[in-house]
Every structure is written in C-alpha cells, then in structure tokens.
Coordinates of C-alpha atoms and ligand atoms in Angstrom, one line a residue:
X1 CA 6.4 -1.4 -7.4
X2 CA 3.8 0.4 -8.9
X3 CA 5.1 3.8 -8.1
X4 CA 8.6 3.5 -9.6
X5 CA 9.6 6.9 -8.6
X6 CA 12.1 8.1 -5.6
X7 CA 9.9 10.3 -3.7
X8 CA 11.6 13.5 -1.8
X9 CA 9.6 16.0 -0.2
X10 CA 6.3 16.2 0.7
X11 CA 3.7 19.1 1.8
X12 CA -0.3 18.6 2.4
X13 CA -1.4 16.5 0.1
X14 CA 1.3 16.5 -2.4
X15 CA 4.7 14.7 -2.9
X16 CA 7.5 15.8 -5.1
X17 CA 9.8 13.1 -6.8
X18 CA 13.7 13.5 -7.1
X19 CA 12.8 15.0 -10.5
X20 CA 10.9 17.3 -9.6
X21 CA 7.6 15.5 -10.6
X22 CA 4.5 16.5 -8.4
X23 CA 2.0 14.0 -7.1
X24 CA -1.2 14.4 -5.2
X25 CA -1.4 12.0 -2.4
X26 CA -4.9 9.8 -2.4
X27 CA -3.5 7.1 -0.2
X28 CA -2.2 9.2 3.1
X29 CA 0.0 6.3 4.2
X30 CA -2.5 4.0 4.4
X31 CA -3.8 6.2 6.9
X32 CA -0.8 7.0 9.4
X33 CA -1.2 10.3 7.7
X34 CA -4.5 11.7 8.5
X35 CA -2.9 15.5 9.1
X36 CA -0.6 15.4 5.3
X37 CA 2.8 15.3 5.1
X38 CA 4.5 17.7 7.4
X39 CA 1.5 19.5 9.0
X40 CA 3.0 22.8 10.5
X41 CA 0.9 23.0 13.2
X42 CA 2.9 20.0 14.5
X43 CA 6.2 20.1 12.9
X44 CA 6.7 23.9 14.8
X45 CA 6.5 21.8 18.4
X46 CA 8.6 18.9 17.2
X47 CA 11.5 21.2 16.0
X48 CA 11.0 22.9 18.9
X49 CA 11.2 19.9 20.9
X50 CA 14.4 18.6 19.6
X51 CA 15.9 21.6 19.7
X52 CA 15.5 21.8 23.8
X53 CA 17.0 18.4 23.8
X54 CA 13.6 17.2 24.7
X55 CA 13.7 13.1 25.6
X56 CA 13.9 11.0 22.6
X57 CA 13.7 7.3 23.9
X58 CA 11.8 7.3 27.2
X59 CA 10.7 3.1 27.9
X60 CA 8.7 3.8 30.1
X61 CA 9.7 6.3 32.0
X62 CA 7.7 9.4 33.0
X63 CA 8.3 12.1 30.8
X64 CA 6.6 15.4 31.1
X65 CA 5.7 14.4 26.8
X66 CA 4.0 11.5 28.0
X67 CA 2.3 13.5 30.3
X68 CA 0.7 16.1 28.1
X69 CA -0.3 13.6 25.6
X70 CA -2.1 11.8 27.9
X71 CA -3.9 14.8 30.1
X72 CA -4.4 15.9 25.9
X73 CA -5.8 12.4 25.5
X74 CA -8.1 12.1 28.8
X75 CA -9.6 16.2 27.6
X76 CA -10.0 16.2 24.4
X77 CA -10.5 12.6 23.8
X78 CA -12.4 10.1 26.3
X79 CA -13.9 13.0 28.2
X80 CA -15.9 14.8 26.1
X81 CA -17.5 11.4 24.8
X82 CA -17.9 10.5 28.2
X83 CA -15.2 7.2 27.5
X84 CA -13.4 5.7 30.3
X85 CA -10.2 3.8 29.5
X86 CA -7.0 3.2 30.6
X87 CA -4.4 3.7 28.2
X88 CA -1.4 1.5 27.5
X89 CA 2.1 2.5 24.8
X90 CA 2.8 -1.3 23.5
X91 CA 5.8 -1.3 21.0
X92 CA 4.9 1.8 18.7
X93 CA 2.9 -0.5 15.2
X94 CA -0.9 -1.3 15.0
X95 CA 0.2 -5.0 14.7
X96 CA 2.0 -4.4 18.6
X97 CA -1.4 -3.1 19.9
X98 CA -3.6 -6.0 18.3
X99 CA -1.4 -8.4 20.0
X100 CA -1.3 -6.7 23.3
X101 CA -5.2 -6.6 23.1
X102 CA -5.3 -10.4 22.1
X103 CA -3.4 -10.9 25.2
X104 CA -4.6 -9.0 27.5
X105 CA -8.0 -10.7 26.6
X106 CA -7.0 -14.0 26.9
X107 CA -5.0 -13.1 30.8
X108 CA -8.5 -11.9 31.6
X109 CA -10.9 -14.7 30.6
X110 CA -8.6 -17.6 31.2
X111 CA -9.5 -18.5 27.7
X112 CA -7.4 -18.9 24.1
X113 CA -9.8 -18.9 21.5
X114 CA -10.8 -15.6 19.4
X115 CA -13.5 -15.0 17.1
X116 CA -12.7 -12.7 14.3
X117 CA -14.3 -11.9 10.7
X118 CA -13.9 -13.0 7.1
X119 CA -11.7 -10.4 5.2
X120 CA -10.5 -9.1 8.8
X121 CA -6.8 -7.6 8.6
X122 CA -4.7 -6.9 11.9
X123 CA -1.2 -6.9 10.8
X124 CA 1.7 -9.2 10.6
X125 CA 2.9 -10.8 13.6
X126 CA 1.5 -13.8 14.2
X127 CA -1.2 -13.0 16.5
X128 CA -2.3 -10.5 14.5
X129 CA -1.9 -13.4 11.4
X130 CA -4.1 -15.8 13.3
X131 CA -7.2 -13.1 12.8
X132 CA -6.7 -11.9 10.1
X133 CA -8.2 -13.6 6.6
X134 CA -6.2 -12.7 3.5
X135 CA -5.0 -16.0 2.6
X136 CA -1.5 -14.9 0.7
X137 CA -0.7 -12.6 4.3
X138 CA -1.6 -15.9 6.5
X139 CA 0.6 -18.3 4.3
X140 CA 3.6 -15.5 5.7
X141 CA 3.4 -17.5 8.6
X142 CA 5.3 -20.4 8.1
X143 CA 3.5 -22.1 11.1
X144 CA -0.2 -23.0 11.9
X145 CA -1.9 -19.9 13.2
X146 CA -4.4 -21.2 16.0
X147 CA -7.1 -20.4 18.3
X148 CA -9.3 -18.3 16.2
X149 CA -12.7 -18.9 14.3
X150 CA -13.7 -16.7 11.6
X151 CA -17.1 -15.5 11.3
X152 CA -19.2 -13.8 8.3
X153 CA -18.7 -10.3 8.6
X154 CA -21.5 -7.8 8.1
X155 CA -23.1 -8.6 4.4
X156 CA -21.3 -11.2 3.7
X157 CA -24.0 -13.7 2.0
X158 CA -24.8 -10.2 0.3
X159 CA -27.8 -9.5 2.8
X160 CA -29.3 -13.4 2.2
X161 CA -28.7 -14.4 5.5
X162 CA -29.7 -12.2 9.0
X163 CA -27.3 -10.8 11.0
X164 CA -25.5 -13.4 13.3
X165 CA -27.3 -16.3 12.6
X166 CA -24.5 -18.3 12.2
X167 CA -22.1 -17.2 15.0
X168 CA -25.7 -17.1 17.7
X169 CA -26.4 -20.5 16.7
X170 CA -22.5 -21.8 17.2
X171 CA -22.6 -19.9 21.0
X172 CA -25.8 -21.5 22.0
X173 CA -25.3 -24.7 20.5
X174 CA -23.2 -27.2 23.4
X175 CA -22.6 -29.6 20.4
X176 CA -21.0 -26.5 17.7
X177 CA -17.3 -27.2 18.7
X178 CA -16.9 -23.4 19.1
X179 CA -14.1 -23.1 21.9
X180 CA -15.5 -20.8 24.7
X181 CA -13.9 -17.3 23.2
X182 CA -12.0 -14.5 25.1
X183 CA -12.9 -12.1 22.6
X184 CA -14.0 -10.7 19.1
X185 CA -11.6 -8.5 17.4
X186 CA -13.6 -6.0 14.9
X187 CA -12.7 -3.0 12.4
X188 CA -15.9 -1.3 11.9
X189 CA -14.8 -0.3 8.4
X190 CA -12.6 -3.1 6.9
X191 CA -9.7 -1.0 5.0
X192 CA -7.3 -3.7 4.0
X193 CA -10.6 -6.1 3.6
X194 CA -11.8 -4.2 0.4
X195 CA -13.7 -1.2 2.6
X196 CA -16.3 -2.8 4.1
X197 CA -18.0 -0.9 6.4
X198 CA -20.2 -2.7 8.4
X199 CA -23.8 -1.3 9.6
X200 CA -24.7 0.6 13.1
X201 CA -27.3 -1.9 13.8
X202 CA -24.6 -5.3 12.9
X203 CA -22.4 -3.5 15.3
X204 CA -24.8 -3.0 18.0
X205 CA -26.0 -6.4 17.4
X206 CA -22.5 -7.6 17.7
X207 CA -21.6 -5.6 21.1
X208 CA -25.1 -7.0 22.5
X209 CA -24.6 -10.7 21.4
X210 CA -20.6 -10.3 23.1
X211 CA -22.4 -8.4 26.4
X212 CA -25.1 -11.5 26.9
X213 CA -21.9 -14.1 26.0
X214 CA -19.5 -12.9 28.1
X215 CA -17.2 -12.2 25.6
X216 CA -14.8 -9.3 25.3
X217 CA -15.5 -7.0 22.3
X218 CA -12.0 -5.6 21.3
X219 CA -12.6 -2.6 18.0
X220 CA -8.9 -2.3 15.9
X221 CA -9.8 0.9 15.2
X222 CA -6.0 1.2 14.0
X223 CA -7.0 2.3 10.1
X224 CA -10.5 3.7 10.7
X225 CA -9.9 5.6 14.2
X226 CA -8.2 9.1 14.7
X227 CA -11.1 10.3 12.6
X228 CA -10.9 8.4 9.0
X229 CA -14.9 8.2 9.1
X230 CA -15.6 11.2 10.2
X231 CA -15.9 10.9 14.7
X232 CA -12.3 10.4 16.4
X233 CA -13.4 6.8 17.1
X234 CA -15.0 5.1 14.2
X235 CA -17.4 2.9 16.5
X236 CA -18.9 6.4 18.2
X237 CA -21.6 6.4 15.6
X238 CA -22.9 2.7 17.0
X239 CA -22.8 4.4 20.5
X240 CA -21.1 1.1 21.6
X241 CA -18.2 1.1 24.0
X242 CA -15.6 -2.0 23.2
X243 CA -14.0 -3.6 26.1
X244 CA -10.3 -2.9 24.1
X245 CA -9.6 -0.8 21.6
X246 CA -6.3 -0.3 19.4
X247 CA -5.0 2.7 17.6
X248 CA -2.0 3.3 16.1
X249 CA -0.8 4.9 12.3
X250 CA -2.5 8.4 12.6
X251 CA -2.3 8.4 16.6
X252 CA 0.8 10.2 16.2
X253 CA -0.2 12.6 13.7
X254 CA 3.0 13.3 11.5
X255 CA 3.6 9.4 10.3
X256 CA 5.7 8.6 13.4
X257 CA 5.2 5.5 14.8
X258 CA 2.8 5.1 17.9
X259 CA 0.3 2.9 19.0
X260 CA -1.8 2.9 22.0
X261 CA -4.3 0.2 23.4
X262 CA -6.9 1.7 25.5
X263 CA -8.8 -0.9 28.0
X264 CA -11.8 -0.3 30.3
X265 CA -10.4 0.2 34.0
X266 CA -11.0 -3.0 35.3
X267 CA -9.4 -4.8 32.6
X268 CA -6.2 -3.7 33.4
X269 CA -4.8 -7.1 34.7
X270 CA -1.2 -6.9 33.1
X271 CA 1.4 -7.3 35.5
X272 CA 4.4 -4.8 35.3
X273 CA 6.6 -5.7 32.2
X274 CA 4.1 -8.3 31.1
X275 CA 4.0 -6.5 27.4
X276 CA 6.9 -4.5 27.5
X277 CA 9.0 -3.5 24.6
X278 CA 12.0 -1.1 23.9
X279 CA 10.1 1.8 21.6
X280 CA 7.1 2.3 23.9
X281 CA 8.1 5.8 24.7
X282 CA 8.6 7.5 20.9
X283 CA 8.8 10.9 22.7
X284 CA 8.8 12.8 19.2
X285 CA 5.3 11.0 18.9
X286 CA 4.1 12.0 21.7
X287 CA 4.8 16.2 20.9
X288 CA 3.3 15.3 17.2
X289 CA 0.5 13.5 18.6
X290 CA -0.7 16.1 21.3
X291 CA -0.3 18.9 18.6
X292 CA -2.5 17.1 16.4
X293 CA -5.2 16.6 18.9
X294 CA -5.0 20.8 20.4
X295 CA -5.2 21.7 16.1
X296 CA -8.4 19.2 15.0
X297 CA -9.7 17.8 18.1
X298 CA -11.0 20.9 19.8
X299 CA -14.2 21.2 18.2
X300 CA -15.8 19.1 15.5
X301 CA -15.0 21.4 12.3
X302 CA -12.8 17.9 11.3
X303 CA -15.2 15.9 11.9
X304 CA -18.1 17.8 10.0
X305 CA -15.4 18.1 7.1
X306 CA -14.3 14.7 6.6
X307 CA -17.8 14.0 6.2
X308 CA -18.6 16.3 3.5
X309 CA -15.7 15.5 2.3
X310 CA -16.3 12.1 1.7
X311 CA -20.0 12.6 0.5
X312 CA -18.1 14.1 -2.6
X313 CA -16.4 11.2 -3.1
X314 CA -19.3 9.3 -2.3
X315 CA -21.3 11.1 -5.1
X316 CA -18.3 10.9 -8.2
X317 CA -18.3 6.9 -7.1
X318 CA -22.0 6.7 -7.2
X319 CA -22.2 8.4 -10.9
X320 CA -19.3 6.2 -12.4
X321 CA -21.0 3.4 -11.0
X322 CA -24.4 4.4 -13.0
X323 CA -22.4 4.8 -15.5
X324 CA -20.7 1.2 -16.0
X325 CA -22.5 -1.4 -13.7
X326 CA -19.5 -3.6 -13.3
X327 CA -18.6 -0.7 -10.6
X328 CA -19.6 -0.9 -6.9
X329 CA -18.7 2.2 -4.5
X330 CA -18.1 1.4 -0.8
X331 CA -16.9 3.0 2.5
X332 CA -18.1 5.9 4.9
X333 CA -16.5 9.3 5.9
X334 CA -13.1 9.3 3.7
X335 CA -12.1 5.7 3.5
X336 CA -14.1 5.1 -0.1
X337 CA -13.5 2.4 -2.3
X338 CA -14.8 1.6 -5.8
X339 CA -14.8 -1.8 -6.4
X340 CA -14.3 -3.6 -10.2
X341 CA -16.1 -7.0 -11.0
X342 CA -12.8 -7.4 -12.9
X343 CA -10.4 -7.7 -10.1
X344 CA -7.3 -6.1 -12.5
X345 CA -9.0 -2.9 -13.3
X346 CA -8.4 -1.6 -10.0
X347 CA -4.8 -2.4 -10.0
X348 CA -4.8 -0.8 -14.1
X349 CA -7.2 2.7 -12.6
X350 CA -4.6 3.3 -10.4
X351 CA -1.4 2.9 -12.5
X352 CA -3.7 5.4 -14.9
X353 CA -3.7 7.3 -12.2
X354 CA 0.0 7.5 -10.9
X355 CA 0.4 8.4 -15.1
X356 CA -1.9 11.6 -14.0
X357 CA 0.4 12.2 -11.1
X358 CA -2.7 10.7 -8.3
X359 CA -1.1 7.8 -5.3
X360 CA -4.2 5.4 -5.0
X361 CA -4.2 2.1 -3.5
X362 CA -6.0 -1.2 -3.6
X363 CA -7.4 -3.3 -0.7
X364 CA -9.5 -6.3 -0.7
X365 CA -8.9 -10.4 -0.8
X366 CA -8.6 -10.1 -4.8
X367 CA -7.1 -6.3 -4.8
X368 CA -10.6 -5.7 -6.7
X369 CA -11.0 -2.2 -5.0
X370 CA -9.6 1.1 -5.7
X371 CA -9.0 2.6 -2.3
X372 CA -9.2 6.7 -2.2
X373 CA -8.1 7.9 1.3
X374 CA -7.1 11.0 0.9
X375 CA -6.0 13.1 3.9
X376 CA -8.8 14.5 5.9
X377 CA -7.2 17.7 5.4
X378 CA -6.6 17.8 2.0
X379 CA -8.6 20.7 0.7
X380 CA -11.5 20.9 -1.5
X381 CA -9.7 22.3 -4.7
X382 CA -6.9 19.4 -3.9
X383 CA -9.7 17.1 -4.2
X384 CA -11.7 17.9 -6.9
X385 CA -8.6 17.8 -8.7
X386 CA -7.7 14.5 -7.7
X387 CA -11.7 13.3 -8.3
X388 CA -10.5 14.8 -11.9
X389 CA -8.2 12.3 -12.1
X390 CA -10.1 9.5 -11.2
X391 CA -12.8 10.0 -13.5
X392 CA -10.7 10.3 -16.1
X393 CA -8.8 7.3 -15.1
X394 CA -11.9 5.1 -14.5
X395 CA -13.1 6.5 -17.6
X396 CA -9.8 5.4 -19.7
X397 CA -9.7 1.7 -18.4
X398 CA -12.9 1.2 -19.1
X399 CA -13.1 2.2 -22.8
X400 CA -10.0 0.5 -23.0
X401 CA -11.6 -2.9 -22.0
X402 CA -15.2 -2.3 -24.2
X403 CA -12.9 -1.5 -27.1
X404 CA -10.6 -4.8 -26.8
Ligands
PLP1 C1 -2.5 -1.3 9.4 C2 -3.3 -2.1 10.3 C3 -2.8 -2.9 11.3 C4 -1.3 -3.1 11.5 O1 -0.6 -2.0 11.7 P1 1.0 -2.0 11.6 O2 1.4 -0.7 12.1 O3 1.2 -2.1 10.1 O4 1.5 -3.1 12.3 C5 -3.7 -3.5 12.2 N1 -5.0 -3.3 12.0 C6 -5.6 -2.6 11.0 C7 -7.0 -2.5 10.9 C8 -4.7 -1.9 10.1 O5 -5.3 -1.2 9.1

C-alpha cells in the first residue's frame, strides 16, 4: 500500500519498477535479504543447480544439498564459535520454527506455559500469536491465545525499574500464579517491536535467572540472526548459549524460504514425524544458503562491516535527533530505527522517502519507528545516498509539521 508501484527486477540494493523507475532498497525484505537481490555469488550455483536437474522437493529425504549445507553449517557456523546444536528443517517460515521450538520445549519439560516479552513478535500462527504482543496481530486470532505470560522487556519502565524484578519476584513467589514455564522465547533486538535492542548484561541476566529456574531459554533470532547486528548470531555478543534457537528469512540467502531450529543435543526428544511438514527440504535453499555462508562467513570482513556500517547510521540518527528532540534513534549493527514522538511521522518520512525513490519501513506497537535495514552488503556510496535521502526526508516532515 504505501509503495504503489509493480516492482520488476532487482540487483544489490536497488529495485526497478515496471516503468523503469529505480529504487534503493532500505528494507531488504524485512530481512530475508541480508545478501541483496540476486547476489551472484549464489545465483551462479542455483542456475547451476537447476540446470543438473538437481532435487527440488526433498521432505526429508537425504540429499547430497542437504548435506553440504549442513557440513557448511557445522564448519563455518557452530564450530568456529565453539556451538553445539542439532539442527532441525521445520516447514521453510520463521513462524514454522517458533512453533517447532514452542513445542519441542513444552515435550521436554512436561509443562505448557511460556514466558515471553512485551512488544515480542514471532509470527502468525497461533503459537507464535500467543507470544507475541502487538494487539491488532493477536486480535488475527479469532480464538483465545493461551499459556503465555508476558514480561517487561529490557527498558521497559524506561530504566525506572531494575532488571527482572518483576519476573524474579513472580518465580520465587508460591502465591504469584505464574504457571511453572517451559521456556522464554527472546529476540535480542526487537525488529517488528519498534527496534529494541536489549542490553548484554539483561541478556545475561535473563539466561542466568532461566539456568537457576530451570527454564528453557529459546533466542528467535529469525530477524536479527544470519548477521543483522553485526556476529552471525545476534546473542554471540552476550556469550550466552540459548537452549533453542530459530532462524529463518536470511538463512537461505537469496529470499527463498528456509528455516531451521537448532537445539542443544540433548534436547532432541521429537519422535520421527512429530513436526513434520511437506516443504522441509527447499533444495534450491539449501544451494543458496551454503553459497551464502562459503562467500560472507569465512572470515569476519561481514561482520566488521555491518558494524561500521551501522555506526554511520547510528551517527546521521544521532545528529537529526540533536537536531529535533521529538526524535529517538535505536538499534545495533544495521537494524536502526528512528523513532517519532508523533507516531504518523514515521509512516509520512517514509512515503517522503518512497517520493525520493528510498523502501523504508516502520515497526513498533504504534508504527512510531522508521526502520532502516538496509542490506549488509549494500555498499558505502549506496548508503550514503540513501542516508541522503533520509535527511532530507526527516528534514521535509519536520518543517512541514513546525510550519502547520
Ligand atoms: C519475521 C519474524 C518471524 C516470522 O517469520 P515468518 O517467516 O514471517 O513466519 C518470527 N520471528 C521474528 C523475530 C521475525 O522477525
């Protein structure tokens, strides 16, 4: 709706419209397209693939795809950060993952309830419903979504009250009507949630306080992971290790759907077939998603450059921000938000954006925030240009409100 243009083609960072119009892309599919559009370092293996009749639609099976995207996984991945998991394909969306952790959580404890956070978002089934907080996504349901408590995510009473003191007190408390829980579901950096990126010490506090309660600590790591912050796993900067975690949109690296949910060993209780489902083995994923880890996971030069990257959008937020005071900037590594005390001026920068030929988004409970998630390879002319355009956009909206 608020891009009312048939888009084509697209290359890098930019899409062309059926006109011929050019766009640069600050929104990278909500993040299934960390890589750009069409990356050739993984469409050359794709075409290749499908043009040696390579398995398409594998279930299950064994195929050797499978098999270099996980020995692809196991070296580039969990190794070298010294990660042990096991690694399950649920149906291909980060909404299939969250509800395979959920249950695979719940077979393990014996128990239903789930703690989860305010402003959380998991996806749209209705598991994923049941923990997540936007009110207008919940009301989807049509039916009461059950068994899970939300708690106050990191800074929510703005730093007033410490860390936990509320979810401590309802664990240790016999009387606090707090179910015994299976598990907490987390995003370190909340992207739907308005970008919220919570501190290294709240989640440390939080993988401690789940350690001495027995309590499962599962990451969604489906937005934030595959390097949006910077590390391939957003939580490897809180040098915690999550019982479950669940990846999905940029796992595949090209925008195809894939989704994995990786467990520690021993909590690989499913029985065979207990979470099946029919597009488990996306084969063309699987070539995508193993090119994409052999081009930008073999050393850290993505990593170091997301970062930078993001600094520079970290420092044209901070200076608008100086500039108006009704303007917060948020995020870490290059999931950045800007966020208006007038909810509608995000929604307005943006459509002055789209008129400058920049795709932004906006995120949070009121759609108060003006999301910038650019791809992490987009490259630093691209984004200077598009920081341009957001200046100028920022800049337009708010003369245009001191002068009504
Ligand atoms: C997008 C998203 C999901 C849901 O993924 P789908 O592929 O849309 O089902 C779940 N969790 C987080 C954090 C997400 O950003």
């Amino acid at each position: 709706r608020s891009w009312p243009v048939v888009f084509d083609t697209a290359v890098g960072s930019r899409l062309t419209d059926v006109d011929g119009n050019s766009y640069l892309d600050f929104f990278a599919g909500a993040g299934a397209l960390n890589y750009g559009h069409n990356p050739p370092a993984l469409k050359k293996p794709l075409i290749e693939y499908l043009t040696r009749d390579g398995i398409t639609h594998g279930l299950d099976m064994h195929t050797r795809a499978k098999e270099e995207f996980l020995e692809t996984f196991r070296d580039l991945v969990l190794e070298p950060r010294g990660l042990d998991y096991k690694v399950q394909f649920p149906g291909p969306t980060g909404a299939n993952s969250v509800e395979s952790a959920l249950k695979l959580a719940r077979k393990i404890t014996g128990r239903e309830a789930i703690i989860n956070f305010t402003n959380a978002f998991h996806g749209m089934t209705l598991g994923a419903l049941s923990v997540t907080g936007n009110s207008m996504k919940r009301d989807g349901a049509g039916v009461p979504l059950v068994h899970a408590t939300p708690m106050p995510y990191d800074n929510y009473f703005d730093g007033t009250v410490s860390d936990f003191m509320w979810l401590e007190k309802l664990l240790q408390d016999s009387g606090s009507g707090l179910n015994a829980s299976a598990a907490v579901i987390v995003e370190t950096v909340q992207g739907e949630g308005g970008i919220n990126p919570a501190r290294v010490e709240w989640l440390q506090g939080l993988a401690e306080l789940c350690r001495r309660n027995d309590i499962l600590l599962i990451v969604d790591d489906v937005q934030m992971g595959v390097g949006r912050t910077g590390p391939f796993f957003s939580f490897e900067i809180a040098g915690i290790e999550p019982d479950i975690v669940c990846l999905s949109k940029s796992i595949g690296g090209y925008g195809l759907p894939m989704a994995l949910t990786l467990m520690k060993p021993e909590h690989d209780q499913w029985g065979p077939g207990e979470h099946n489902g029919t597009f488990r083995g996306n084969n063309p994923a699987f070539v995508t998603a193993t090119a994409a880890l052999r081009e930008f996971w073999s050393d850290d030069t993505l990593e170091r450059s997301t970062i930078a990257k993001g600094e520079r959008v970290e420092g044209v937020f901070t200076e608008l921000a100086a500039a108006s005071r009704v303007l917060t900037p948020k995020g870490r590594g290059l999931a950045r938000g800007l966020s208006f005390s007038q909810p509608e001026l995000a929604a307005k920068t943006c459509a002055a954006a789209f008129e400058r030929g920049l795709l932004m988004e906006t995120s949070g409970p009121s759609d108060e925030v003006m999301k910038v998630m650019p791809a992490l390879t987009i490259t630093d002319d691209e984004l200077t240009e598009g920081l341009e355009i957001v200046k100028e956009s920022v800049r337009a909206v708010m003369e245009g409100v001191s002068a009504e």
